[in-house]
């Protein structure tokens, strides 16, 4: 422990990396029990979802973490968009679609018809080189690196600030890895492998991966296809507002109990969207997906601002009471 009360850098970095990899391996056990074809990718998404929920509950966003959080959400939106496009179209079609989008954008710029095709051809040649492939691999790992850095900054900010919030934040951070391990081990032990039949194999070929199922449920919840794409994109982007919506003050009494209930409800709602995304698109499934989609947006755009107003009102009331005690 450093003299100013913050965690020394080597120990802090080691603790952060241990937390990340513990969550990663625990998530790996969960995803393996779900028999996903790409369990490593699913584990990274599981870590991101866990970190997003912990960030909502912790509410600690310093000035440096705000910038990192925006970069993290943008990176993960890109990763999710790429994953969704790889699901809806084969890689060759996705590459052709990307080329068409780039060339259409270039046409709107001065001289774009001349330099646009040349630039795309140069990019294709660059991506086929060893350096280009390494660059693309590094670019694909950027969201994971941003996730690790944000975990580090989150714990550093929490350790450095004064613990005027009752030790629930510390307890949660200490218990979360063990809870994740317990869930992962229990899922692996309870899972009974079943030989897939032709029906299950056919179903798996048309179903998105489990970590895309909540977005798939949101996409189907809107009758209009373009509106569904807009809603699904908004679900990915709306957490970018979290630094201006979340606060550690929500864990102070009398807000704490209600805020914990809201955090539990948003987690259950996300699990519910994932479950509904795996169900056939029947009327009751669509209706429940619409209700949970509305709740997801209401949590970020109504519930968190309500807690912010409540916390400000409590702060003013306490300041008035303290000032009155000295009159």
Coordinates of C-alpha atoms in Angstrom, one line a residue:
X1 CA 0.0 0.0 0.0
X2 CA 1.4 3.4 -1.0
X3 CA 1.7 6.3 1.4
X4 CA -1.3 8.1 0.0
X5 CA -3.5 5.1 0.5
X6 CA -3.5 3.9 -3.1
X7 CA -2.3 0.5 -4.2
X8 CA 1.4 0.3 -5.2
X9 CA 1.7 -0.1 -9.1
X10 CA 3.2 -3.6 -9.2
X11 CA 0.7 -5.1 -6.8
X12 CA -2.1 -3.2 -8.3
X13 CA -1.3 -4.4 -11.8
X14 CA -0.9 -8.0 -10.6
X15 CA -4.3 -7.8 -8.9
X16 CA -6.0 -6.4 -11.9
X17 CA -4.5 -9.0 -14.3
X18 CA -5.5 -11.8 -11.8
X19 CA -9.0 -10.5 -11.7
X20 CA -9.3 -10.3 -15.5
X21 CA -7.9 -13.8 -16.1
X22 CA -9.9 -15.3 -13.2
X23 CA -13.1 -13.9 -14.8
X24 CA -11.8 -15.1 -18.2
X25 CA -11.3 -18.7 -17.1
X26 CA -14.5 -18.8 -15.1
X27 CA -16.4 -17.5 -18.1
X28 CA -14.6 -20.1 -20.2
X29 CA -16.1 -22.8 -18.0
X30 CA -19.6 -21.3 -18.4
X31 CA -19.3 -21.0 -22.2
X32 CA -17.8 -24.5 -22.6
X33 CA -20.8 -25.8 -20.7
X34 CA -23.0 -24.0 -23.2
X35 CA -21.1 -25.8 -26.0
X36 CA -20.3 -22.8 -28.1
X37 CA -18.2 -23.4 -31.2
X38 CA -15.8 -20.5 -30.2
X39 CA -15.6 -20.6 -26.4
X40 CA -12.6 -18.3 -26.3
X41 CA -14.5 -15.5 -28.0
X42 CA -17.5 -16.0 -25.8
X43 CA -15.4 -15.8 -22.7
X44 CA -14.1 -12.4 -23.7
X45 CA -17.7 -11.2 -24.2
X46 CA -18.7 -12.7 -20.9
X47 CA -15.8 -10.7 -19.2
X48 CA -17.0 -7.5 -20.9
X49 CA -20.6 -8.0 -19.7
X50 CA -19.5 -8.7 -16.2
X51 CA -17.2 -5.6 -16.3
X52 CA -20.1 -3.5 -17.6
X53 CA -22.3 -4.5 -14.8
X54 CA -19.6 -3.9 -12.2
X55 CA -19.0 -0.5 -13.7
X56 CA -22.7 0.4 -13.3
X57 CA -22.6 -0.7 -9.7
X58 CA -19.2 0.8 -8.8
X59 CA -20.0 4.2 -10.4
X60 CA -16.4 5.4 -10.2
X61 CA -15.4 7.4 -13.3
X62 CA -12.5 9.8 -13.1
X63 CA -11.5 12.1 -15.9
X64 CA -9.0 9.6 -17.4
X65 CA -11.4 6.7 -17.2
X66 CA -14.1 8.7 -19.0
X67 CA -11.9 8.9 -22.1
X68 CA -10.9 5.2 -21.8
X69 CA -14.5 4.2 -21.3
X70 CA -15.6 6.0 -24.5
X71 CA -12.8 4.2 -26.4
X72 CA -13.8 0.9 -24.8
X73 CA -17.4 1.2 -25.8
X74 CA -16.5 2.3 -29.4
X75 CA -14.1 -0.7 -29.7
X76 CA -16.7 -3.1 -28.4
X77 CA -19.4 -1.7 -30.7
X78 CA -17.1 -2.3 -33.6
X79 CA -16.4 -5.9 -32.4
X80 CA -20.1 -6.6 -32.0
X81 CA -21.0 -5.1 -35.3
X82 CA -18.3 -7.2 -37.0
X83 CA -19.6 -10.3 -35.2
X84 CA -23.1 -9.6 -36.2
X85 CA -22.1 -9.0 -39.9
X86 CA -20.2 -12.3 -39.9
X87 CA -23.4 -14.0 -38.7
X88 CA -25.7 -12.5 -41.3
X89 CA -23.4 -12.8 -44.3
X90 CA -20.4 -15.0 -45.2
X91 CA -16.9 -13.4 -45.0
X92 CA -16.7 -13.0 -48.8
X93 CA -20.0 -11.1 -48.9
X94 CA -18.9 -9.0 -45.9
X95 CA -15.7 -8.0 -47.7
X96 CA -17.7 -7.1 -50.8
X97 CA -20.1 -5.0 -48.7
X98 CA -17.2 -3.2 -47.0
X99 CA -15.7 -2.4 -50.4
X100 CA -19.0 -1.1 -51.7
X101 CA -19.5 1.1 -48.6
X102 CA -15.9 2.5 -48.8
X103 CA -16.2 3.2 -52.5
X104 CA -19.6 4.9 -52.1
X105 CA -18.1 7.1 -49.3
X106 CA -15.1 7.9 -51.5
X107 CA -17.4 9.0 -54.4
X108 CA -18.7 11.8 -52.2
X109 CA -15.2 13.2 -51.8
X110 CA -13.1 15.3 -54.3
X111 CA -11.4 12.9 -56.7
X112 CA -12.8 9.9 -54.9
X113 CA -13.6 8.0 -58.1
X114 CA -9.9 8.0 -58.9
X115 CA -8.2 7.4 -55.6
X116 CA -11.0 5.3 -54.0
X117 CA -10.4 2.0 -55.9
X118 CA -6.6 2.5 -55.7
X119 CA -6.8 3.0 -51.9
X120 CA -9.0 -0.1 -51.5
X121 CA -6.6 -2.1 -53.7
X122 CA -3.7 -0.9 -51.7
X123 CA -5.4 -1.9 -48.4
X124 CA -6.1 -5.4 -49.8
X125 CA -2.4 -5.8 -50.8
X126 CA -1.3 -4.5 -47.4
X127 CA -3.6 -6.9 -45.5
X128 CA -2.1 -9.8 -47.4
X129 CA 1.4 -9.0 -46.1
X130 CA 2.8 -10.4 -42.8
X131 CA 2.9 -7.0 -41.3
X132 CA -0.6 -6.2 -42.5
X133 CA -2.0 -9.4 -41.0
X134 CA -0.2 -8.7 -37.7
X135 CA -1.7 -5.2 -37.8
X136 CA -5.2 -6.6 -38.3
X137 CA -4.7 -9.1 -35.5
X138 CA -3.6 -6.3 -33.2
X139 CA -6.6 -4.3 -34.2
X140 CA -8.9 -7.1 -33.4
X141 CA -7.3 -7.4 -30.0
X142 CA -7.7 -3.7 -29.3
X143 CA -11.1 -4.1 -27.5
X144 CA -9.6 -6.7 -25.2
X145 CA -6.7 -4.4 -24.4
X146 CA -9.0 -1.5 -23.7
X147 CA -11.0 -3.9 -21.4
X148 CA -7.9 -4.7 -19.4
X149 CA -6.9 -1.1 -19.1
X150 CA -10.3 0.0 -18.1
X151 CA -10.4 -2.7 -15.4
X152 CA -7.0 -1.3 -14.2
X153 CA -8.1 2.3 -14.1
X154 CA -11.4 1.3 -12.5
X155 CA -9.7 -0.4 -9.6
X156 CA -7.1 2.3 -9.3
X157 CA -9.7 5.0 -9.0
X158 CA -11.7 3.0 -6.5
X159 CA -8.7 2.3 -4.3
X160 CA -7.5 5.9 -4.5
X161 CA -10.7 7.7 -3.6
X162 CA -11.8 8.0 0.0
X163 CA -14.0 5.1 1.1
X164 CA -17.0 7.2 2.3
X165 CA -19.2 4.6 0.7
X166 CA -19.8 1.7 3.0
X167 CA -17.5 -1.1 2.2
X168 CA -20.0 -2.8 -0.2
X169 CA -17.8 -1.8 -3.2
X170 CA -14.7 -3.5 -1.7
X171 CA -16.7 -6.6 -0.7
X172 CA -18.2 -6.9 -4.2
X173 CA -14.9 -6.6 -6.0
X174 CA -13.4 -9.2 -3.7
X175 CA -16.2 -11.6 -4.0
X176 CA -17.0 -11.3 -7.7
X177 CA -14.0 -13.5 -8.9
X178 CA -15.0 -16.3 -6.5
X179 CA -18.7 -16.0 -7.5
X180 CA -17.7 -16.2 -11.1
X181 CA -15.5 -19.3 -10.4
X182 CA -18.3 -21.0 -8.5
X183 CA -20.8 -20.3 -11.3
X184 CA -18.3 -21.6 -13.9
X185 CA -17.5 -24.8 -11.9
X186 CA -21.1 -25.5 -11.1
X187 CA -22.1 -25.0 -14.8
X188 CA -19.3 -27.4 -15.9
X189 CA -20.3 -30.0 -13.3
X190 CA -24.0 -29.8 -14.0
X191 CA -23.6 -30.0 -17.8
X192 CA -24.3 -33.4 -19.3
X193 CA -23.0 -33.7 -22.8
X194 CA -25.6 -34.8 -25.3
X195 CA -24.9 -36.1 -28.7
X196 CA -26.4 -33.6 -31.2
X197 CA -29.0 -34.9 -33.6
X198 CA -29.7 -33.5 -37.0
X199 CA -32.4 -31.2 -35.7
X200 CA -30.1 -29.6 -33.1
X201 CA -27.2 -29.4 -35.6
X202 CA -29.5 -27.6 -38.1
X203 CA -30.7 -25.2 -35.4
X204 CA -27.2 -24.3 -34.4
X205 CA -26.3 -23.4 -37.9
X206 CA -28.9 -20.6 -38.0
X207 CA -28.7 -19.4 -34.4
X208 CA -26.3 -16.6 -33.5
X209 CA -23.7 -17.2 -30.8
X210 CA -25.0 -17.0 -27.2
X211 CA -23.3 -13.6 -26.6
X212 CA -25.2 -12.1 -29.6
X213 CA -28.6 -13.5 -28.4
X214 CA -29.7 -10.3 -26.4
X215 CA -29.0 -8.1 -29.5
X216 CA -30.9 -10.7 -31.6
X217 CA -33.9 -10.4 -29.3
X218 CA -33.8 -6.6 -29.6
X219 CA -33.6 -6.9 -33.4
X220 CA -36.7 -9.0 -33.5
X221 CA -38.6 -6.9 -31.0
X222 CA -39.1 -4.1 -33.5
X223 CA -41.5 -4.9 -36.3
X224 CA -39.6 -2.7 -38.8
X225 CA -36.2 -4.2 -39.9
X226 CA -34.5 -0.9 -40.1
X227 CA -35.9 0.1 -36.8
X228 CA -34.7 -3.1 -35.3
X229 CA -31.1 -2.4 -36.5
X230 CA -31.3 1.1 -35.0
X231 CA -32.6 -0.3 -31.7
X232 CA -29.9 -2.9 -31.6
X233 CA -27.2 -0.3 -32.4
X234 CA -28.6 1.9 -29.6
X235 CA -28.4 -1.0 -27.1
X236 CA -24.6 -1.2 -28.0
X237 CA -24.0 2.5 -27.8
X238 CA -26.1 3.7 -24.8
X239 CA -23.6 2.4 -22.1
X240 CA -21.2 5.2 -23.4
X241 CA -23.3 7.6 -21.3
X242 CA -22.4 5.7 -18.1
X243 CA -19.7 8.1 -16.8
X244 CA -22.3 10.9 -16.7
X245 CA -25.1 8.7 -15.3
X246 CA -23.5 6.4 -12.7
X247 CA -22.1 7.5 -9.3
X248 CA -20.8 5.8 -6.2
X249 CA -23.2 8.0 -4.2
X250 CA -26.0 5.7 -5.3
X251 CA -24.6 3.1 -2.8
X252 CA -25.2 5.4 0.2
X253 CA -28.3 5.0 2.3
X254 CA -31.2 5.4 1.7
X255 CA -30.5 5.0 -2.1
X256 CA -28.4 1.8 -1.7
X257 CA -31.2 -0.8 -1.4
X258 CA -33.2 0.6 -4.3
X259 CA -30.1 0.9 -6.4
X260 CA -29.0 -2.6 -5.7
X261 CA -32.5 -3.8 -6.7
X262 CA -32.2 -1.8 -10.0
X263 CA -28.8 -3.4 -10.7
X264 CA -30.2 -6.8 -10.1
X265 CA -33.2 -6.1 -12.4
X266 CA -31.0 -4.9 -15.3
X267 CA -28.8 -8.0 -15.0
X268 CA -31.9 -10.3 -15.0
X269 CA -33.3 -8.3 -17.9
X270 CA -30.2 -8.9 -19.9
X271 CA -30.3 -12.6 -19.2
X272 CA -33.9 -12.6 -20.2
X273 CA -33.1 -11.0 -23.5
X274 CA -30.5 -13.6 -24.1
X275 CA -33.0 -16.4 -23.3
X276 CA -35.7 -14.8 -25.5
X277 CA -33.2 -14.5 -28.4
X278 CA -32.8 -18.3 -28.5
X279 CA -36.6 -18.9 -28.6
X280 CA -38.8 -19.1 -31.8
X281 CA -40.2 -15.7 -32.8
X282 CA -43.7 -16.3 -31.5
X283 CA -46.0 -13.5 -30.4
X284 CA -45.5 -13.9 -26.7
X285 CA -41.7 -14.1 -27.2
X286 CA -41.7 -10.9 -29.2
X287 CA -43.9 -9.2 -26.6
X288 CA -41.5 -10.1 -23.7
X289 CA -38.6 -9.0 -25.8
X290 CA -40.2 -5.6 -26.4
X291 CA -40.9 -5.2 -22.6
X292 CA -37.3 -6.1 -21.7
X293 CA -35.9 -3.8 -24.4
X294 CA -38.0 -0.9 -23.0
X295 CA -36.7 -1.7 -19.5
X296 CA -33.0 -1.7 -20.8
X297 CA -33.3 1.8 -22.2
X298 CA -35.4 3.0 -19.3
X299 CA -32.7 1.9 -16.8
X300 CA -30.0 4.0 -18.5
X301 CA -32.2 7.0 -19.6
X302 CA -34.7 7.2 -16.7
X303 CA -33.6 5.1 -13.7
X304 CA -30.0 6.3 -13.4
X305 CA -30.9 10.0 -13.9
X306 CA -33.6 9.5 -11.2
X307 CA -30.9 8.2 -8.8
X308 CA -28.7 11.2 -9.8
X309 CA -31.5 13.7 -8.9
X310 CA -32.2 11.8 -5.7
X311 CA -28.5 11.9 -4.7
X312 CA -28.3 15.6 -5.4
X313 CA -31.4 16.3 -3.4
X314 CA -30.0 14.2 -0.5
X315 CA -26.7 16.1 -0.7
X316 CA -28.4 19.5 -0.6
X317 CA -30.7 18.4 2.3
X318 CA -27.7 17.1 4.3
X319 CA -25.7 20.3 3.6
X320 CA -28.7 22.4 4.7
X321 CA -29.0 20.3 7.9
X322 CA -25.3 20.7 8.7
X323 CA -25.4 24.4 8.1
X324 CA -28.5 24.7 10.3
X325 CA -26.7 22.9 13.1
X326 CA -24.1 25.7 13.3
X327 CA -26.6 28.6 13.3

